[in-house]
GROMACS .gro file of C-alpha atoms in nm:
model
  389
    1MET     CA    1  -1.667  -9.517  -3.316
    2ILE     CA    2  -1.527  -9.757  -3.057
    3GLU     CA    3  -1.533 -10.132  -3.111
    4SER     CA    4  -1.687 -10.328  -2.823
    5ARG     CA    5  -1.955 -10.578  -2.739
    6GLN     CA    6  -2.300 -10.490  -2.871
    7PHE     CA    7  -2.598 -10.577  -2.650
    8LYS     CA    8  -2.916 -10.723  -2.793
    9PHE     CA    9  -3.227 -10.901  -2.668
   10LYS     CA   10  -3.253 -11.252  -2.812
   11GLU     CA   11  -3.630 -11.237  -2.852
   12LYS     CA   12  -3.846 -10.984  -3.030
   13VAL     CA   13  -4.127 -10.826  -2.831
   14THR     CA   14  -4.386 -10.991  -3.057
   15THR     CA   15  -4.264 -11.341  -2.965
   16SER     CA   16  -4.404 -11.301  -2.613
   17GLY     CA   17  -4.779 -11.333  -2.568
   18PHE     CA   18  -4.769 -11.104  -2.266
   19SER     CA   19  -4.568 -10.835  -2.444
   20LYS     CA   20  -4.779 -10.846  -2.760
   21THR     CA   21  -5.109 -10.831  -2.571
   22LEU     CA   22  -4.988 -10.549  -2.350
   23SER     CA   23  -4.873 -10.343  -2.650
   24LEU     CA   24  -5.207 -10.392  -2.823
   25ARG     CA   25  -5.401 -10.293  -2.514
   26VAL     CA   26  -5.196  -9.980  -2.462
   27ASP     CA   27  -5.254  -9.883  -2.827
   28ASP     CA   28  -5.625  -9.949  -2.787
   29TYR     CA   29  -5.641  -9.729  -2.475
   30PHE     CA   30  -5.544  -9.422  -2.678
   31GLN     CA   31  -5.725  -9.511  -2.999
   32SER     CA   32  -6.058  -9.594  -2.836
   33ARG     CA   33  -6.056  -9.265  -2.641
   34ARG     CA   34  -5.922  -9.063  -2.934
   35ILE     CA   35  -5.656  -8.902  -2.717
   36SER     CA   36  -5.288  -8.828  -2.772
   37ARG     CA   37  -5.002  -9.015  -2.608
   38HIS     CA   38  -4.841  -8.679  -2.540
   39ALA     CA   39  -4.916  -8.378  -2.320
   40ASN     CA   40  -5.277  -8.295  -2.239
   41PRO     CA   41  -5.421  -7.983  -2.064
   42GLU     CA   42  -5.320  -8.124  -1.723
   43MET     CA   43  -4.961  -8.157  -1.841
   44VAL     CA   44  -4.957  -7.806  -1.984
   45ALA     CA   45  -5.094  -7.674  -1.652
   46LYS     CA   46  -4.819  -7.857  -1.460
   47THR     CA   47  -4.561  -7.702  -1.690
   48ILE     CA   48  -4.692  -7.349  -1.638
   49LEU     CA   49  -4.715  -7.404  -1.263
   50GLY     CA   50  -4.360  -7.538  -1.240
   51LEU     CA   51  -4.204  -7.254  -1.438
   52THR     CA   52  -4.408  -6.994  -1.249
   53LEU     CA   53  -4.297  -7.130  -0.913
   54TRP     CA   54  -3.937  -7.144  -1.034
   55ILE     CA   55  -3.942  -6.771  -1.122
   56ALA     CA   56  -4.144  -6.668  -0.816
   57THR     CA   57  -3.934  -6.848  -0.554
   58TYR     CA   58  -3.610  -6.722  -0.708
   59ALA     CA   59  -3.735  -6.363  -0.724
   60TRP     CA   60  -3.846  -6.392  -0.362
   61LEU     CA   61  -3.500  -6.516  -0.264
   62LEU     CA   62  -3.326  -6.220  -0.429
   63THR     CA   63  -3.563  -5.946  -0.314
   64GLY     CA   64  -3.658  -6.056   0.038
   65ARG     CA   65  -3.483  -5.974   0.363
   66PHE     CA   66  -3.397  -6.296   0.542
   67SER     CA   67  -3.198  -6.436   0.830
   68THR     CA   68  -2.945  -6.711   0.762
   69VAL     CA   69  -3.199  -6.982   0.850
   70GLN     CA   70  -3.458  -6.821   0.624
   71VAL     CA   71  -3.213  -6.802   0.333
   72ILE     CA   72  -3.146  -7.173   0.374
   73GLY     CA   73  -3.521  -7.235   0.378
   74MET     CA   74  -3.569  -7.032   0.059
   75TYR     CA   75  -3.294  -7.229  -0.115
   76VAL     CA   76  -3.458  -7.556  -0.012
   77LEU     CA   77  -3.797  -7.435  -0.135
   78HIS     CA   78  -3.653  -7.323  -0.469
   79GLY     CA   79  -3.456  -7.648  -0.498
   80PHE     CA   80  -3.765  -7.863  -0.459
   81VAL     CA   81  -3.940  -7.654  -0.724
   82GLN     CA   82  -3.646  -7.736  -0.952
   83LEU     CA   83  -3.681  -8.105  -0.869
   84HIS     CA   84  -4.054  -8.090  -0.943
   85MET     CA   85  -3.973  -7.936  -1.283
   86CYS     CA   86  -3.726  -8.214  -1.359
   87PHE     CA   87  -3.968  -8.490  -1.260
   88ASN     CA   88  -4.273  -8.341  -1.429
   89ILE     CA   89  -4.144  -8.145  -1.729
   90ALA     CA   90  -3.785  -8.216  -1.835
   91HIS     CA   91  -3.807  -8.592  -1.791
   92ASP     CA   92  -4.093  -8.621  -2.039
   93GLY     CA   93  -3.926  -8.384  -2.284
   94ASN     CA   94  -3.599  -8.579  -2.289
   95HIS     CA   95  -3.790  -8.901  -2.358
   96GLY     CA   96  -3.977  -8.742  -2.649
   97ALA     CA   97  -4.300  -8.791  -2.453
   98TYR     CA   98  -4.410  -8.430  -2.411
   99SER     CA   99  -4.492  -8.360  -2.775
  100LYS     CA  100  -4.481  -8.510  -3.122
  101SER     CA  101  -4.247  -8.223  -3.212
  102LYS     CA  102  -3.877  -8.295  -3.159
  103ARG     CA  103  -3.811  -7.923  -3.123
  104VAL     CA  104  -4.070  -7.886  -2.846
  105ASN     CA  105  -3.931  -8.189  -2.666
  106ARG     CA  106  -3.579  -8.048  -2.689
  107ILE     CA  107  -3.690  -7.711  -2.548
  108VAL     CA  108  -3.885  -7.874  -2.266
  109GLY     CA  109  -3.600  -8.116  -2.195
  110SER     CA  110  -3.366  -7.820  -2.151
  111VAL     CA  111  -3.534  -7.752  -1.818
  112PHE     CA  112  -3.272  -7.999  -1.691
  113ASP     CA  113  -3.003  -7.751  -1.793
  114LEU     CA  114  -3.178  -7.472  -1.603
  115THR     CA  115  -3.141  -7.682  -1.289
  116GLY     CA  116  -2.768  -7.748  -1.335
  117ALA     CA  117  -2.780  -8.091  -1.500
  118SER     CA  118  -2.683  -8.146  -1.864
  119SER     CA  119  -2.977  -8.277  -2.066
  120TYR     CA  120  -2.729  -8.404  -2.327
  121VAL     CA  121  -2.529  -8.619  -2.085
  122TRP     CA  122  -2.853  -8.729  -1.919
  123ARG     CA  123  -2.994  -8.856  -2.249
  124LEU     CA  124  -2.677  -9.056  -2.309
  125MET     CA  125  -2.669  -9.211  -1.964
  126HIS     CA  126  -3.041  -9.250  -1.913
  127ASN     CA  127  -3.198  -9.315  -2.254
  128ASP     CA  128  -2.917  -9.487  -2.443
  129SER     CA  129  -2.783  -9.682  -2.146
  130HIS     CA  130  -3.017  -9.729  -1.852
  131HIS     CA  131  -3.349  -9.747  -2.037
  132ALA     CA  132  -3.214  -9.961  -2.315
  133PHE     CA  133  -3.051 -10.223  -2.087
  134VAL     CA  134  -3.170 -10.180  -1.730
  135ASN     CA  135  -2.974 -10.384  -1.472
  136ILE     CA  136  -2.734 -10.523  -1.735
  137GLN     CA  137  -2.366 -10.503  -1.636
  138GLU     CA  138  -2.146 -10.296  -1.870
  139ALA     CA  139  -2.451 -10.154  -2.048
  140ASP     CA  140  -2.644  -9.977  -1.770
  141THR     CA  141  -2.443  -9.680  -1.640
  142THR     CA  142  -2.654  -9.657  -1.321
  143LEU     CA  143  -2.474  -9.969  -1.197
  144ILE     CA  144  -2.141  -9.784  -1.195
  145SER     CA  145  -2.046  -9.649  -0.852
  146GLY     CA  146  -1.668  -9.666  -0.851
  147ASN     CA  147  -1.691  -9.968  -0.614
  148ILE     CA  148  -1.853  -9.751  -0.345
  149PHE     CA  149  -2.162  -9.973  -0.364
  150ARG     CA  150  -2.240 -10.329  -0.461
  151PHE     CA  151  -2.569 -10.299  -0.649
  152THR     CA  152  -2.589 -10.642  -0.815
  153PRO     CA  153  -2.476 -11.002  -0.745
  154GLN     CA  154  -2.227 -10.969  -1.031
  155ASP     CA  155  -2.036 -10.688  -0.853
  156LYS     CA  156  -1.733 -10.789  -0.652
  157ARG     CA  157  -1.805 -10.771  -0.280
  158ARG     CA  158  -1.554 -10.571  -0.079
  159PRO     CA  159  -1.515 -10.572   0.302
  160PHE     CA  160  -1.665 -10.226   0.348
  161HIS     CA  161  -1.978 -10.323   0.156
  162ARG     CA  162  -2.108 -10.494   0.470
  163TYR     CA  163  -2.188 -10.141   0.591
  164GLN     CA  164  -2.329 -10.006   0.264
  165HIS     CA  165  -2.690 -10.016   0.384
  166LEU     CA  166  -2.582  -9.778   0.661
  167TYR     CA  167  -2.367  -9.533   0.465
  168ALA     CA  168  -2.573  -9.540   0.144
  169PRO     CA  169  -2.829  -9.278   0.258
  170LEU     CA  170  -2.543  -9.043   0.352
  171ILE     CA  171  -2.365  -9.087   0.018
  172TYR     CA  172  -2.694  -9.050  -0.168
  173CYS     CA  173  -2.729  -8.701  -0.018
  174LEU     CA  174  -2.431  -8.594  -0.231
  175CYS     CA  175  -2.567  -8.710  -0.566
  176THR     CA  176  -2.719  -8.386  -0.698
  177LEU     CA  177  -2.426  -8.179  -0.569
  178ASP     CA  178  -2.193  -8.412  -0.756
  179TRP     CA  179  -2.421  -8.392  -1.060
  180VAL     CA  180  -2.419  -8.012  -1.099
  181LEU     CA  181  -2.051  -7.968  -1.007
  182ILE     CA  182  -1.861  -8.276  -1.132
  183LYS     CA  183  -2.062  -8.563  -1.283
  184ASP     CA  184  -2.143  -8.415  -1.624
  185PHE     CA  185  -1.782  -8.304  -1.678
  186ARG     CA  186  -1.652  -8.641  -1.556
  187TRP     CA  187  -1.864  -8.831  -1.806
  188LEU     CA  188  -1.761  -8.600  -2.087
  189LEU     CA  189  -1.400  -8.701  -2.018
  190ILE     CA  190  -1.435  -9.071  -1.940
  191GLY     CA  191  -1.768  -9.172  -2.094
  192LYS     CA  192  -1.707  -9.350  -2.423
  193SER     CA  193  -1.978  -9.615  -2.406
  194TYR     CA  194  -2.346  -9.569  -2.325
  195GLY     CA  195  -2.524  -9.899  -2.386
  196ASN     CA  196  -2.466  -9.961  -2.755
  197LYS     CA  197  -2.385  -9.598  -2.828
  198LYS     CA  198  -2.010  -9.541  -2.860
  199ILE     CA  199  -1.869  -9.190  -2.866
  200ILE     CA  200  -1.524  -9.058  -2.952
  201ARG     CA  201  -1.613  -8.691  -3.002
  202HIS     CA  202  -1.908  -8.507  -2.854
  203PRO     CA  203  -2.097  -8.268  -3.087
  204PRO     CA  204  -1.953  -7.915  -3.049
  205GLY     CA  205  -2.301  -7.763  -3.025
  206GLU     CA  206  -2.388  -7.985  -2.729
  207LEU     CA  207  -2.064  -7.893  -2.554
  208ILE     CA  208  -2.121  -7.521  -2.604
  209PHE     CA  209  -2.474  -7.550  -2.471
  210LEU     CA  210  -2.356  -7.756  -2.172
  211PHE     CA  211  -2.086  -7.507  -2.067
  212ALA     CA  212  -2.312  -7.208  -2.127
  213THR     CA  213  -2.596  -7.348  -1.916
  214LYS     CA  214  -2.358  -7.457  -1.642
  215ALA     CA  215  -2.227  -7.100  -1.627
  216PHE     CA  216  -2.586  -6.974  -1.617
  217TYR     CA  217  -2.670  -7.210  -1.329
  218TYR     CA  218  -2.367  -7.115  -1.121
  219THR     CA  219  -2.440  -6.747  -1.185
  220TYR     CA  220  -2.803  -6.745  -1.081
  221MET     CA  221  -2.769  -6.997  -0.796
  222LEU     CA  222  -2.448  -6.862  -0.639
  223ILE     CA  223  -2.304  -6.541  -0.783
  224LEU     CA  224  -2.621  -6.328  -0.800
  225PRO     CA  225  -2.740  -6.434  -0.452
  226LEU     CA  226  -2.394  -6.354  -0.312
  227LEU     CA  227  -2.427  -6.008  -0.462
  228TYR     CA  228  -2.790  -5.928  -0.390
  229VAL     CA  229  -2.932  -6.139  -0.106
  230HIS     CA  230  -2.968  -5.928   0.209
  231ALA     CA  231  -2.800  -6.177   0.442
  232PRO     CA  232  -2.446  -6.287   0.536
  233TRP     CA  233  -2.251  -6.436   0.243
  234TYR     CA  234  -2.219  -6.772   0.414
  235SER     CA  235  -2.600  -6.799   0.418
  236VAL     CA  236  -2.592  -6.843   0.040
  237LEU     CA  237  -2.328  -7.116   0.052
  238LEU     CA  238  -2.508  -7.296   0.334
  239GLY     CA  239  -2.838  -7.265   0.149
  240PHE     CA  240  -2.687  -7.410  -0.170
  241LEU     CA  241  -2.527  -7.697   0.023
  242VAL     CA  242  -2.830  -7.787   0.237
  243MET     CA  243  -3.057  -7.765  -0.067
  244HIS     CA  244  -2.848  -8.020  -0.255
  245LEU     CA  245  -2.811  -8.254   0.042
  246LEU     CA  246  -3.190  -8.274   0.069
  247LEU     CA  247  -3.240  -8.297  -0.307
  248GLY     CA  248  -2.981  -8.574  -0.332
  249PHE     CA  249  -3.150  -8.785  -0.069
  250THR     CA  250  -3.490  -8.724  -0.230
  251MET     CA  251  -3.357  -8.832  -0.570
  252ALA     CA  252  -3.230  -9.157  -0.419
  253LEU     CA  253  -3.554  -9.207  -0.228
  254ILE     CA  254  -3.746  -9.186  -0.555
  255PHE     CA  255  -3.518  -9.370  -0.800
  256GLN     CA  256  -3.320  -9.637  -0.614
  257PRO     CA  257  -3.614  -9.861  -0.511
  258ASN     CA  258  -3.740  -9.902  -0.868
  259HIS     CA  259  -3.463 -10.140  -0.979
  260PHE     CA  260  -3.235 -10.220  -0.688
  261ASN     CA  261  -3.425 -10.454  -0.460
  262GLU     CA  262  -3.449 -10.824  -0.378
  263ASN     CA  263  -3.745 -10.877  -0.613
  264ALA     CA  264  -3.571 -10.749  -0.926
  265ALA     CA  265  -3.377 -10.961  -1.173
  266TYR     CA  266  -3.015 -10.890  -1.267
  267PRO     CA  267  -2.968 -11.081  -1.596
  268GLU     CA  268  -2.626 -11.128  -1.752
  269ALA     CA  269  -2.554 -11.088  -2.122
  270ASP     CA  270  -2.351 -11.365  -2.282
  271ASP     CA  271  -2.012 -11.317  -2.446
  272GLU     CA  272  -2.181 -11.191  -2.761
  273GLY     CA  273  -2.399 -10.943  -2.570
  274GLN     CA  274  -2.715 -11.148  -2.607
  275ILE     CA  275  -2.980 -11.104  -2.336
  276ALA     CA  276  -3.212 -11.405  -2.299
  277ASN     CA  277  -3.541 -11.218  -2.304
  278ASN     CA  278  -3.745 -10.960  -2.493
  279TYR     CA  279  -3.747 -10.592  -2.398
  280ILE     CA  280  -4.091 -10.562  -2.235
  281GLN     CA  281  -4.052 -10.888  -2.043
  282HIS     CA  282  -3.707 -10.775  -1.931
  283ILE     CA  283  -3.844 -10.448  -1.793
  284PHE     CA  284  -4.123 -10.632  -1.617
  285ASP     CA  285  -3.866 -10.855  -1.444
  286THR     CA  286  -3.622 -10.580  -1.346
  287THR     CA  287  -3.853 -10.298  -1.237
  288SER     CA  288  -4.094 -10.238  -0.949
  289ASP     CA  289  -4.358  -9.975  -0.870
  290TYR     CA  290  -4.449  -9.818  -0.539
  291ALA     CA  291  -4.720  -9.592  -0.390
  292ARG     CA  292  -4.948  -9.673  -0.683
  293GLY     CA  293  -5.256  -9.589  -0.477
  294ASN     CA  294  -5.124  -9.247  -0.370
  295PRO     CA  295  -5.252  -8.987  -0.621
  296PHE     CA  296  -5.050  -8.706  -0.460
  297ALA     CA  297  -4.726  -8.905  -0.495
  298CYS     CA  298  -4.810  -8.976  -0.860
  299TRP     CA  299  -4.878  -8.607  -0.926
  300ILE     CA  300  -4.579  -8.457  -0.746
  301LEU     CA  301  -4.329  -8.718  -0.873
  302GLY     CA  302  -4.435  -8.709  -1.236
  303CYS     CA  303  -4.552  -9.071  -1.192
  304LEU     CA  304  -4.192  -9.191  -1.159
  305ASN     CA  305  -4.321  -9.422  -0.886
  306LEU     CA  306  -4.509  -9.599  -1.168
  307HIS     CA  307  -4.182  -9.706  -1.319
  308VAL     CA  308  -4.283 -10.029  -1.492
  309ILE     CA  309  -4.506  -9.861  -1.751
  310HIS     CA  310  -4.253  -9.579  -1.789
  311HIS     CA  311  -3.975  -9.817  -1.886
  312MET     CA  312  -4.200 -10.015  -2.119
  313PHE     CA  313  -4.336  -9.707  -2.296
  314PRO     CA  314  -4.107  -9.408  -2.220
  315GLY     CA  315  -4.245  -9.214  -2.518
  316ILE     CA  316  -4.585  -9.178  -2.349
  317CYS     CA  317  -4.649  -8.871  -2.132
  318HIS     CA  318  -4.658  -8.952  -1.761
  319VAL     CA  319  -5.012  -8.818  -1.706
  320HIS     CA  320  -5.140  -9.141  -1.867
  321TYR     CA  321  -4.941  -9.375  -1.641
  322PRO     CA  322  -5.201  -9.443  -1.367
  323ALA     CA  323  -5.453  -9.578  -1.618
  324LEU     CA  324  -5.189  -9.768  -1.816
  325THR     CA  325  -5.046  -9.924  -1.499
  326ARG     CA  326  -5.386 -10.079  -1.433
  327ILE     CA  327  -5.362 -10.236  -1.779
  328VAL     CA  328  -5.014 -10.370  -1.699
  329LYS     CA  329  -5.131 -10.519  -1.371
  330SER     CA  330  -5.443 -10.686  -1.512
  331THR     CA  331  -5.257 -10.823  -1.815
  332ALA     CA  332  -4.984 -10.966  -1.591
  333GLU     CA  333  -5.246 -11.139  -1.375
  334GLU     CA  334  -5.403 -11.300  -1.683
  335TYR     CA  335  -5.064 -11.436  -1.786
  336GLY     CA  336  -4.974 -11.562  -1.441
  337LEU     CA  337  -4.700 -11.305  -1.387
  338SER     CA  338  -4.628 -11.117  -1.066
  339TYR     CA  339  -4.654 -10.740  -1.098
  340ARG     CA  340  -4.426 -10.620  -0.819
  341GLU     CA  341  -4.502 -10.313  -0.614
  342ASN     CA  342  -4.462 -10.164  -0.268
  343ARG     CA  343  -4.749  -9.976  -0.109
  344THR     CA  344  -4.544  -9.682   0.021
  345ILE     CA  345  -4.237  -9.478  -0.067
  346THR     CA  346  -4.082  -9.550   0.271
  347GLY     CA  347  -4.144  -9.922   0.239
  348ALA     CA  348  -3.988  -9.925  -0.107
  349PHE     CA  349  -3.675  -9.746   0.013
  350LEU     CA  350  -3.636  -9.975   0.314
  351ALA     CA  351  -3.666 -10.273   0.079
  352HIS     CA  352  -3.382 -10.123  -0.124
  353LEU     CA  353  -3.165 -10.090   0.188
  354ARG     CA  354  -3.243 -10.452   0.287
  355TRP     CA  355  -3.117 -10.565  -0.053
  356MET     CA  356  -2.805 -10.353  -0.009
  357LYS     CA  357  -2.747 -10.524   0.326
  358ILE     CA  358  -2.789 -10.870   0.171
  359LEU     CA  359  -2.544 -10.787  -0.109
  360GLY     CA  360  -2.294 -10.642   0.135
  361ASN     CA  361  -2.285 -10.950   0.355
  362ALA     CA  362  -2.288 -11.247   0.116
  363ASP     CA  363  -2.077 -11.316  -0.193
  364GLU     CA  364  -2.342 -11.545  -0.337
  365ALA     CA  365  -2.638 -11.318  -0.263
  366GLN     CA  366  -2.919 -11.372  -0.511
  367PRO     CA  367  -3.252 -11.198  -0.563
  368ARG     CA  368  -3.574 -11.388  -0.510
  369PHE     CA  369  -3.626 -11.391  -0.886
  370SER     CA  370  -3.329 -11.432  -1.120
  371GLY     CA  371  -3.448 -11.636  -1.418
  372ILE     CA  372  -3.656 -11.596  -1.732
  373ARG     CA  373  -4.025 -11.657  -1.680
  374THR     CA  374  -4.252 -11.790  -1.951
  375PRO     CA  375  -4.610 -11.657  -1.943
  376THR     CA  376  -4.855 -11.945  -1.957
  377ALA     CA  377  -5.208 -11.808  -1.932
  378PRO     CA  378  -5.363 -11.687  -2.258
  379ALA     CA  379  -5.526 -11.348  -2.282
  380PRO     CA  380  -5.741 -11.197  -2.557
  381SER     CA  381  -5.594 -10.920  -2.769
  382PRO     CA  382  -5.808 -10.615  -2.846
  383PRO     CA  383  -5.876 -10.548  -3.214
  384PRO     CA  384  -5.666 -10.268  -3.359
  385ARG     CA  385  -5.841  -9.936  -3.423
  386PRO     CA  386  -5.751  -9.659  -3.663
  387ALA     CA  387  -5.491  -9.424  -3.520
  388THR     CA  388  -5.628  -9.078  -3.436
  389ASP     CA  389  -5.329  -8.923  -3.253
   0.00000   0.00000   0.00000
C-alpha cells in the first residue's frame, strides 16, 4: 500500500437532519411498498432488450451488403446500442444495484468489458474515487485532465483555457475512443491512488480478464468486420471512428453537466484530508439533475440525468430513481435547501460550457454556491418498518 493523505467527511450522515430524514424516507419507500431496491421486471426487460439489440445489430452489420455510408450508419447504430447497455445494465451492476447477489452484479457489470471499457478500472475510478469524493481535488479522478481543461477554481488557469468552452466539445468527442484504446492501459500504469484506495499491484485475475476482453472487443469490432463486411475496408475504420466520435460527445453531453457547472460546490479538503460536511449533504451540494420531467430521457439514459439520488444511493437500481427524486426534492424544500436542476439536456450542457468559459477567463472564478449550508427547517421522519427486501 502507498502512504498518502486519507480523505474523510468530518460529519456523520446522521448528524444532519436533512440527511437522516432523507435516508429514513427512502427506506420507508421500499418497506411500505414491499419492493426490492434492486432489479424489477422492467429492469430485466431492459436487460433482455439491450442484449438482443446488441446481437441483432452486430449480426446485421456482418451479414448485410452495405455501401460505405451504410456501414458507418450500422456502426453508429450498434455503438448507441452499446452505450444504452452501459447506461442501463452495466452501470447498475458495477454499483451492486442490479441484484443482491455479488456474482450477478459482477456478470452484469461485465457488459462494460463487452463494449471495450474495463469494468475493473471503471470501478476503481468511478466507485472508489469519483463517487466517494465527488469534486474533491486529489481524490476525484474525473477532475484530472492533464491540464487540458480547468474544471474547478482550484485548478491553475493557463492561457489556452480561455478557449476551453470552444474546444471542449471537440475534445469530448475523443473520450470513448481514448477509453477503449488507451485510457484503461494508462491508468493501469500510472494509477496508484483512487480516492482512499491505494494500489501497488493489480490482481492478476483482473488483468487477465481486462486483456482478454480488450482482445475480444478489438476482434469483433474491427478484425471480423474487416474480414466479413461486404464493403471497402476503409468503411470499417471510418465506421469505428465516427461511431466513437458520436459516442464520446454523447457521453460528455450526459455526464459533464451533473457536477461541472456554476451551481455546484467544489469543496477543499484540509491538510489532514478532512471534508467539512457529511456525505449526503456533500452530494446534494455538488450534483445537479436535468430533464427530470422527460420520461424518455430517464428511460434511455438509465436515469443518469437523475444524478443526485444516484450519488446518494448508488446501490439502488435506477428504475426507482424518478420516485425517489421526488422524495429528495420535497425533503430539500422542507429543509430550506435548493434542489438544483435544469429542465433540458441541452440547457444543462450549455450551463456546463458557460462555467467552463468563466473558469477559463478568471483566476478567481467562483461558483454561485461554495460554502457549507446548514438546513434549518424541521421535517418529520417516517417511522421505520420491518424490512421485506
